[in-house]
mmCIF file of C-alpha atoms and ligand atoms in Angstrom:
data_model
loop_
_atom_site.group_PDB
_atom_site.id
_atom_site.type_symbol
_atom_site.label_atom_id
_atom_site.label_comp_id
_atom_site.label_asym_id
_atom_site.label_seq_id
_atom_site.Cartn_x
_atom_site.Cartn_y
_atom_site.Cartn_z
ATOM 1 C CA UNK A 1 0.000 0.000 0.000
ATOM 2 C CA UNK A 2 1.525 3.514 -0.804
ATOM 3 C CA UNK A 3 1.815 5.717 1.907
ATOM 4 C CA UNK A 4 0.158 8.406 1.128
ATOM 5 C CA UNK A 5 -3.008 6.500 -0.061
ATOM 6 C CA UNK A 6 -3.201 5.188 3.587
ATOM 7 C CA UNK A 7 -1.633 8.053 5.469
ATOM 8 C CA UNK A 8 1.245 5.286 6.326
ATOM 9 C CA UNK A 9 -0.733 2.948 8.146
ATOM 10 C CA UNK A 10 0.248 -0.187 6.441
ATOM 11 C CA UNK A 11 4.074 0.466 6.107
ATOM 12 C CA UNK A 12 3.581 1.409 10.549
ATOM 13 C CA UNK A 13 1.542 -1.317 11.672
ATOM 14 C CA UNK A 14 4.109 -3.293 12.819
ATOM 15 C CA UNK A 15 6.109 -0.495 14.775
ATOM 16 C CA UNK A 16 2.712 0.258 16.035
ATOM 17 C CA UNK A 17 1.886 -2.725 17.934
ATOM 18 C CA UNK A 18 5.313 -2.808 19.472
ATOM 19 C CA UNK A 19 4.616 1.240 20.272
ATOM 20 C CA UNK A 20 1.061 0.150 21.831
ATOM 21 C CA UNK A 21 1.723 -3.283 23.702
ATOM 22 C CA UNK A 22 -1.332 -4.659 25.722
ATOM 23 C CA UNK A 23 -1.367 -1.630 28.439
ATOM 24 C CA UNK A 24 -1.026 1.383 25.122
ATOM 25 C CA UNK A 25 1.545 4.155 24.672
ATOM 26 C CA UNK A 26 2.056 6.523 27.029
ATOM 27 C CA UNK A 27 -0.998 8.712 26.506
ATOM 28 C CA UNK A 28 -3.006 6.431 26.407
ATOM 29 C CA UNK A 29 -2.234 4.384 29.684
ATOM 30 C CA UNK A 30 -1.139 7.621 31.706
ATOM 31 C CA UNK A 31 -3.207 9.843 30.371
ATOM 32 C CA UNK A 32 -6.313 8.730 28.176
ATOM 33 C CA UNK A 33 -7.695 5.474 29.442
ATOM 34 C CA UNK A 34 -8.994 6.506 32.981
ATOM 35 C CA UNK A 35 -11.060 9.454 32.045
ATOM 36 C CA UNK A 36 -12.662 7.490 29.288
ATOM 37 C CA UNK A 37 -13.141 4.627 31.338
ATOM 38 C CA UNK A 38 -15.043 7.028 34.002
ATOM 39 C CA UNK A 39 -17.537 8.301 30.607
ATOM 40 C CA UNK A 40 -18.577 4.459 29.917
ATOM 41 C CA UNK A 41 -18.298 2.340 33.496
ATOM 42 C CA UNK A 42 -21.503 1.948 35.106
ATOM 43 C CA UNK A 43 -23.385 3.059 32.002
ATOM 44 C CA UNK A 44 -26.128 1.014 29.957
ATOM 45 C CA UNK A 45 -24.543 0.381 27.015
ATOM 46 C CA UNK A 46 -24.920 -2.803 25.274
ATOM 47 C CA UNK A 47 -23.247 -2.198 21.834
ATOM 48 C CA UNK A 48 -20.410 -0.194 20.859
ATOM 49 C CA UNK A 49 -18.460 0.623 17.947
ATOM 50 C CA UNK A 50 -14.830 1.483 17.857
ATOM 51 C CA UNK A 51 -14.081 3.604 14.909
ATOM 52 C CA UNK A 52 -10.654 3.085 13.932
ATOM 53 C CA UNK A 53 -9.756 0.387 16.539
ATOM 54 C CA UNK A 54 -6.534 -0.270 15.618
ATOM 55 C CA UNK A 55 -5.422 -3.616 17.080
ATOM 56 C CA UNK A 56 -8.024 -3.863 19.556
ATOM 57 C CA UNK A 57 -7.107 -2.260 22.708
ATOM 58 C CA UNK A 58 -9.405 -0.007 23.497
ATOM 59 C CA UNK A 59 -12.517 -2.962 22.403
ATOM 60 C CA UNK A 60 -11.107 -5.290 24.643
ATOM 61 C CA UNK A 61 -11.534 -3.001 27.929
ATOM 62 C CA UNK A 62 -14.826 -2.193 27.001
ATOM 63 C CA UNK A 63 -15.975 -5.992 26.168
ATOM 64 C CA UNK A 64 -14.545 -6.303 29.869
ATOM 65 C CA UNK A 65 -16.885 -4.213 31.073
ATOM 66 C CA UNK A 66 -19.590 -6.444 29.687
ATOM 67 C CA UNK A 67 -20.180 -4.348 26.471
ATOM 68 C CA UNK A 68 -20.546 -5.846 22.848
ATOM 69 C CA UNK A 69 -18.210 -4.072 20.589
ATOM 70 C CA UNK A 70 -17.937 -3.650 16.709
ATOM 71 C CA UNK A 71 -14.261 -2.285 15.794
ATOM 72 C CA UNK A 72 -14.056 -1.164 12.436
ATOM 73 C CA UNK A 73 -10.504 -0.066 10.642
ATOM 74 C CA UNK A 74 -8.503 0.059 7.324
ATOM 75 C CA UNK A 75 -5.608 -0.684 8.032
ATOM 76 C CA UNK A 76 -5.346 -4.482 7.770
ATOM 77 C CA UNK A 77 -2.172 -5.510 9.742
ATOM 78 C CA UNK A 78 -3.906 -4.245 13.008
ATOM 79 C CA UNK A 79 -7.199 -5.804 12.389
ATOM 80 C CA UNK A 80 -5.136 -9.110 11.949
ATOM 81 C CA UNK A 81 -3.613 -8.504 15.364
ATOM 82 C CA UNK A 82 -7.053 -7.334 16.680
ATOM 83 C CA UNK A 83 -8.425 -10.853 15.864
ATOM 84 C CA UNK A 84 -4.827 -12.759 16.946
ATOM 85 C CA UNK A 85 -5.453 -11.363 20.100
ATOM 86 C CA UNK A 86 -9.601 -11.665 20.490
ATOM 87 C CA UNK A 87 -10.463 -14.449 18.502
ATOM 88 C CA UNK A 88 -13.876 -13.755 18.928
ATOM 89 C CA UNK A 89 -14.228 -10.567 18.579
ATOM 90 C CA UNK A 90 -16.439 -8.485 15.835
ATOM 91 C CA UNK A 91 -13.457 -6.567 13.886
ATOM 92 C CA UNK A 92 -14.130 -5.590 10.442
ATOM 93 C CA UNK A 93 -12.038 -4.014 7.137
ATOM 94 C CA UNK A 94 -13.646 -0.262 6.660
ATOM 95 C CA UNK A 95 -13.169 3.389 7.076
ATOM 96 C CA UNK A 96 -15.396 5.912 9.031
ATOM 97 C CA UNK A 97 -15.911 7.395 5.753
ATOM 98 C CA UNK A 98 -17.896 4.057 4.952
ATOM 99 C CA UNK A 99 -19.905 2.889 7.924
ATOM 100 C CA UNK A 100 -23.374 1.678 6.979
ATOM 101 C CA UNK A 101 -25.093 1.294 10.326
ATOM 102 C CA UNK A 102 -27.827 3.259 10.974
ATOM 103 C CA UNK A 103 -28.697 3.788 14.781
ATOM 104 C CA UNK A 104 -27.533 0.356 15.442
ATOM 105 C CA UNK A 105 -24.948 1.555 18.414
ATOM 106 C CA UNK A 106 -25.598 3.346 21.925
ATOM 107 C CA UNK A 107 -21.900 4.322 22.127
ATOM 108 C CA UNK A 108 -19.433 5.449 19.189
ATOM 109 C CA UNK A 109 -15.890 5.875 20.002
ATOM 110 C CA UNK A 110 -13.043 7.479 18.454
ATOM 111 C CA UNK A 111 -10.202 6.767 20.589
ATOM 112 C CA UNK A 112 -7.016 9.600 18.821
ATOM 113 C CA UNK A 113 -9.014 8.595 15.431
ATOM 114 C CA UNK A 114 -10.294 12.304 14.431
ATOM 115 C CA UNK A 115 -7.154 13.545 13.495
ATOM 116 C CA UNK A 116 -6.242 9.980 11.189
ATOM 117 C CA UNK A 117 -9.556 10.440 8.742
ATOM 118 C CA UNK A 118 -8.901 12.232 5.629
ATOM 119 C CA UNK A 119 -12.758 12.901 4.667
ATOM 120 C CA UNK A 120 -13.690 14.188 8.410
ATOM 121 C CA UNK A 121 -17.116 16.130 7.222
ATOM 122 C CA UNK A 122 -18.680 12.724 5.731
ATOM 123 C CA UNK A 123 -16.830 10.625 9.101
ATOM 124 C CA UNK A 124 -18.769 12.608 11.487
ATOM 125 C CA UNK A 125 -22.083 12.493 9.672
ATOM 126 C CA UNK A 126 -21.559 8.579 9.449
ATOM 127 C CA UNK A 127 -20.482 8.253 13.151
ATOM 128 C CA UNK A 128 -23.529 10.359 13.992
ATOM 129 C CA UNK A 129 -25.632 8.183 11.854
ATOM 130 C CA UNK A 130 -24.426 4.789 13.227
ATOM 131 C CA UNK A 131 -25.665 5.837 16.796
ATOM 132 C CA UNK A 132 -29.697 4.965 18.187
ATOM 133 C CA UNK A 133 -31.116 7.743 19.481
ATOM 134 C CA UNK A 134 -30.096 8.562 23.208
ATOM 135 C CA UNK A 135 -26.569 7.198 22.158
ATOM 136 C CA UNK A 136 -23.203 8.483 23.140
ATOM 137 C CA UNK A 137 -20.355 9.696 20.842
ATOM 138 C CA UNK A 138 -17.111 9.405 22.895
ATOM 139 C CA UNK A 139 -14.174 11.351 21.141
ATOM 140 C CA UNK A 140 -10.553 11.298 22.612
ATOM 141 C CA UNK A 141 -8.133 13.279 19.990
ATOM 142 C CA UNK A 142 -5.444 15.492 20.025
ATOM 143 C CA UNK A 143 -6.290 19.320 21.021
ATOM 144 C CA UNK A 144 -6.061 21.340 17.598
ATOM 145 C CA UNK A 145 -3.095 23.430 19.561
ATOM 146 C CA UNK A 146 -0.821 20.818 19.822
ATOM 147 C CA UNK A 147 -1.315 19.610 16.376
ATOM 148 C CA UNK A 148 -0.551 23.178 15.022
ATOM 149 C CA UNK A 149 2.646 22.676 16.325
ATOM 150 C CA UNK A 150 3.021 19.544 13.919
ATOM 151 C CA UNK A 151 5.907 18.364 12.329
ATOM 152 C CA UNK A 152 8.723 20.742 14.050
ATOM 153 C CA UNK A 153 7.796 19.507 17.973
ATOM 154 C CA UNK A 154 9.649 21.002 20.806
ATOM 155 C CA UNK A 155 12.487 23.162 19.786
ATOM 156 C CA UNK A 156 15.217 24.938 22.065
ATOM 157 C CA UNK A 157 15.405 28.463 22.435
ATOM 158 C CA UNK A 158 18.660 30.691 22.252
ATOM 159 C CA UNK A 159 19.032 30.093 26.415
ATOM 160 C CA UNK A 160 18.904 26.199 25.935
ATOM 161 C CA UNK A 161 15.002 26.458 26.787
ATOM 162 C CA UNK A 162 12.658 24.118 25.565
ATOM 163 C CA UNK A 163 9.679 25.914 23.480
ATOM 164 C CA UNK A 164 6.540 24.395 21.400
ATOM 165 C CA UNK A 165 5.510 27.095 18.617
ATOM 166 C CA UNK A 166 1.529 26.983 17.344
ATOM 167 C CA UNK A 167 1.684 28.219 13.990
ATOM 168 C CA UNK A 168 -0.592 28.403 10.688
ATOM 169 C CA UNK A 169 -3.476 27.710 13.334
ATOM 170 C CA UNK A 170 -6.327 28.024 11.008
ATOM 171 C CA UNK A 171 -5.024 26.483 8.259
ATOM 172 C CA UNK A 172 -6.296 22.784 7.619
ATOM 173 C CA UNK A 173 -3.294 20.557 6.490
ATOM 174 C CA UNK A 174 -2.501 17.343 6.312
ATOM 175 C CA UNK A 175 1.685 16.412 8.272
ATOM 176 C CA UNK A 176 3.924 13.881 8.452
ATOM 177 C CA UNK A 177 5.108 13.150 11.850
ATOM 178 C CA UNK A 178 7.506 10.144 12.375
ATOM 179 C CA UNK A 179 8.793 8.441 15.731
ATOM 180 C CA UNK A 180 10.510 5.007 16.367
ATOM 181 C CA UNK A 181 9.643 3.235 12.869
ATOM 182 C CA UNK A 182 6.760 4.970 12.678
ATOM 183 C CA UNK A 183 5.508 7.091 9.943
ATOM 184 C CA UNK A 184 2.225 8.611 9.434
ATOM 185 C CA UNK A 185 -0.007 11.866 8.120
ATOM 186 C CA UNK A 186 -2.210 13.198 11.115
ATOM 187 C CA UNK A 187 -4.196 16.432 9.907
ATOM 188 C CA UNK A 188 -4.144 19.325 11.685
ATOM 189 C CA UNK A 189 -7.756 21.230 11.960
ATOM 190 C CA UNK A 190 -8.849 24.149 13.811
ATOM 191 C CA UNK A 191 -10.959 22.757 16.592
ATOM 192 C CA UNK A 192 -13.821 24.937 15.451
ATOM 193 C CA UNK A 193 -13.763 22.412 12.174
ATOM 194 C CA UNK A 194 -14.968 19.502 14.507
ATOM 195 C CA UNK A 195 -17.343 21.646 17.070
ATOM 196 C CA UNK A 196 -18.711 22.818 14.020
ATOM 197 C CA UNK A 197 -19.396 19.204 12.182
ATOM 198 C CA UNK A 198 -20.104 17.776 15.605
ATOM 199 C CA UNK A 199 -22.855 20.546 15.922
ATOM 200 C CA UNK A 200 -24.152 20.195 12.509
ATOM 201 C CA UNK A 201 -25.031 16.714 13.346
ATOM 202 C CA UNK A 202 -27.408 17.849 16.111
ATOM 203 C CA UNK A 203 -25.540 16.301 18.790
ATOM 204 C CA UNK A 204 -25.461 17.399 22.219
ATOM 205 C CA UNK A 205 -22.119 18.576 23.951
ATOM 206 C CA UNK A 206 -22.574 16.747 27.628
ATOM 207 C CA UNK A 207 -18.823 16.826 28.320
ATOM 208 C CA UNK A 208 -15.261 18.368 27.529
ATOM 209 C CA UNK A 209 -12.200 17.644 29.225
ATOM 210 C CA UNK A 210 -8.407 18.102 29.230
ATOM 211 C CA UNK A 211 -7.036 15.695 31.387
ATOM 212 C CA UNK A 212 -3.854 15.827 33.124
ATOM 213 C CA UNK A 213 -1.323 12.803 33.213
ATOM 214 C CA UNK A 214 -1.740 10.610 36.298
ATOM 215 C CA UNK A 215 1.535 8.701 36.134
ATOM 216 C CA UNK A 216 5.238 8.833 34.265
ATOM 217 C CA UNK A 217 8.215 10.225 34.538
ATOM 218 C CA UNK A 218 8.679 13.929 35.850
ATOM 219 C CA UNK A 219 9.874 15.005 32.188
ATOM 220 C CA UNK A 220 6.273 13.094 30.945
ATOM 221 C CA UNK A 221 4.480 14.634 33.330
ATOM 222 C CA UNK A 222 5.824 18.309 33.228
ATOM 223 C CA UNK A 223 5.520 18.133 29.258
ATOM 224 C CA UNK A 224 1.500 17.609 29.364
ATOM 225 C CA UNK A 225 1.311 20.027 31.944
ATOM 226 C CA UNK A 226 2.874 23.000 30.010
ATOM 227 C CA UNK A 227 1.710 21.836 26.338
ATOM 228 C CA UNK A 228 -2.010 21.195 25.440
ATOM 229 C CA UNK A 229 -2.231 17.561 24.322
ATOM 230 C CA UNK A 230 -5.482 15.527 24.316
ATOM 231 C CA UNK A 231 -8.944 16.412 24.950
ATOM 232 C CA UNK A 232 -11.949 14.060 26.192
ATOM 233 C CA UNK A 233 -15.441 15.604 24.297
ATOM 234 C CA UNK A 234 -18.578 13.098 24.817
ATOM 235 C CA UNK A 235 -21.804 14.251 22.348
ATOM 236 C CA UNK A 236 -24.907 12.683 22.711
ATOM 237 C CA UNK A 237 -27.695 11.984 20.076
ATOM 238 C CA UNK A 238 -30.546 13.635 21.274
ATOM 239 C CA UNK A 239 -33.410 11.290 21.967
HETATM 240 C C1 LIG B 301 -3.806 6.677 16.184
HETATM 241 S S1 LIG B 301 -4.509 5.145 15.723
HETATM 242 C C2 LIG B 301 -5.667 4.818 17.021
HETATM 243 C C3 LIG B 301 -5.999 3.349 17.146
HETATM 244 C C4 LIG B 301 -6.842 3.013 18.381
HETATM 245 N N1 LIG B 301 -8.100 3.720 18.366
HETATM 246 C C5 LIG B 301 -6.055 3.350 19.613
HETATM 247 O O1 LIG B 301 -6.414 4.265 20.319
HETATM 248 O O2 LIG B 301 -5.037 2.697 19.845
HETATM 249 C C6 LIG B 301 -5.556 5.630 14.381
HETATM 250 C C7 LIG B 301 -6.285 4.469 13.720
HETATM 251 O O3 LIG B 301 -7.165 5.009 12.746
HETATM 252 C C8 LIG B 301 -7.161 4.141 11.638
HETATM 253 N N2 LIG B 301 -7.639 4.890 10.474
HETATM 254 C C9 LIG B 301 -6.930 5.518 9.519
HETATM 255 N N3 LIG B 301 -7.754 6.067 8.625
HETATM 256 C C10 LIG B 301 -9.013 5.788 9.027
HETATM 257 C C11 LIG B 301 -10.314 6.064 8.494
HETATM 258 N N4 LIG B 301 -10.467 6.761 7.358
HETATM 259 N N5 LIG B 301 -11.386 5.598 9.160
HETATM 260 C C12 LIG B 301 -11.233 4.901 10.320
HETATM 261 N N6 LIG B 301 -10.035 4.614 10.854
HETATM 262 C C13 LIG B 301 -8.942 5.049 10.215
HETATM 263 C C14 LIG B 301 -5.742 3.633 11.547
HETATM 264 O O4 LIG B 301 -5.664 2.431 10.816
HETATM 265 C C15 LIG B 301 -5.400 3.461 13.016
HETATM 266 O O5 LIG B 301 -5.703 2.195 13.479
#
């Protein structure tokens, strides 16, 4: 698969799973998981889909909290691992861009998946679609600050300082960013661009969040203190 058809995906999967391991990257397990653990724990829902599930992570907590999960995503390598790992498991080939379900689901997630989908306008609308009324979209992603800071990362300032520069803010753009045999496009959008699609859909804001790490290093931690990084946004259908 050429890169730039797949934003990379195929040529990363590998890297990926090492990156990821069972417990996730650091964001994920330090940062991301807790807070949107608290969203979906003690909640009614029966059927979820995971919109760009990669290998299967974030569907495997969930069907451990007794929920029945769908995991849907292109890139094939990762769906292979998905179904190494959860033989059982419901994880299907497809893009957000192509979901078919109509209010089949009571929760939608898109676990860092917003800022991976080239067509975002028509992935909203079908993630909107694919919930029953009453349902929950649950959206982790980066903030739109930090990804304006996309490819150049930290950089050190006459005194030795480290710095992280927003720039071109309002222009949409798709960017390379590589680490540790990884290399994929991310696309950097105001955040207005997904309030705005989000609102068009008629969904309901009932939550926004920036959570702070809860574990790591000192260097981790002090990084995602100073620096915008991930926010938590849960929408729900109205009934
Ligand atoms: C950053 S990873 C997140 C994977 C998983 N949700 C997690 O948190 O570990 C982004 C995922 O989105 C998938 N992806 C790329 N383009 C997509 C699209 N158009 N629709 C749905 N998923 C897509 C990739 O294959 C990859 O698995």
């Amino acid at each position: 698969m050429n890169d730039e058809v797949d934003g990379g995906w195929a040529s990363s999967a590998q890297a990926w799973i090492v990156e990821q391991g069972e417990e996730g990257d650091y964001g994920r397990r330090a940062v991301l998981d807790a807070p949107m653990l608290a969203r979906i724990e003690g909640r009614s829902f029966a059927r979820a889909l995971d919109v760009g599930c990669g290998e299967g992570r974030f569907c495997r907590i969930m069907q451990r909290l007794g929920i029945r999960t769908t995991g849907i995503d292109p890139t094939e390598a990762l769906l292979a691992r998905a179904k190494q790992l959860d033989p059982a498991g419901d994880y299907r080939p497809g893009r957000a861009e192509d979901i078919t379900e109509e209010a089949q689901f009571d929760l939608v997630v898109s676990y860092l998946t917003l800022i991976d989908i080239p067509d975002i306008e028509t992935a909203i609308v079908k993630m909107a679609t694919a919930l029953r009324p009453g349902g929950t979209l649950l959206i982790a992603n980066l903030t739109s600050f930090n990804t304006a800071n996309m490819p150049d990362g930290w950089r050190r300032d006459g005194d030795g300082v480290a710095r992280f520069s927003i720039d071109h803010y309002m222009e949409e753009r798709p960017i390379w960013i590589a680490w540790r045999g990884i290399r994929l496009q991310n696309w950097h959008r105001p955040l207005s661009t997904y309030m705005t699609l989000l609102l068009n859909q008629g969904l309901q804001l009932r939550l926004f969040t920036e959570p702070r790490p809860t574990a790591g290093d000192p260097a981790q931690i002090a990084r995602h203190l100073r620096v915008p990084y991930f926010h938590i946004m849960e929408w729900q259908k109205p009934a």
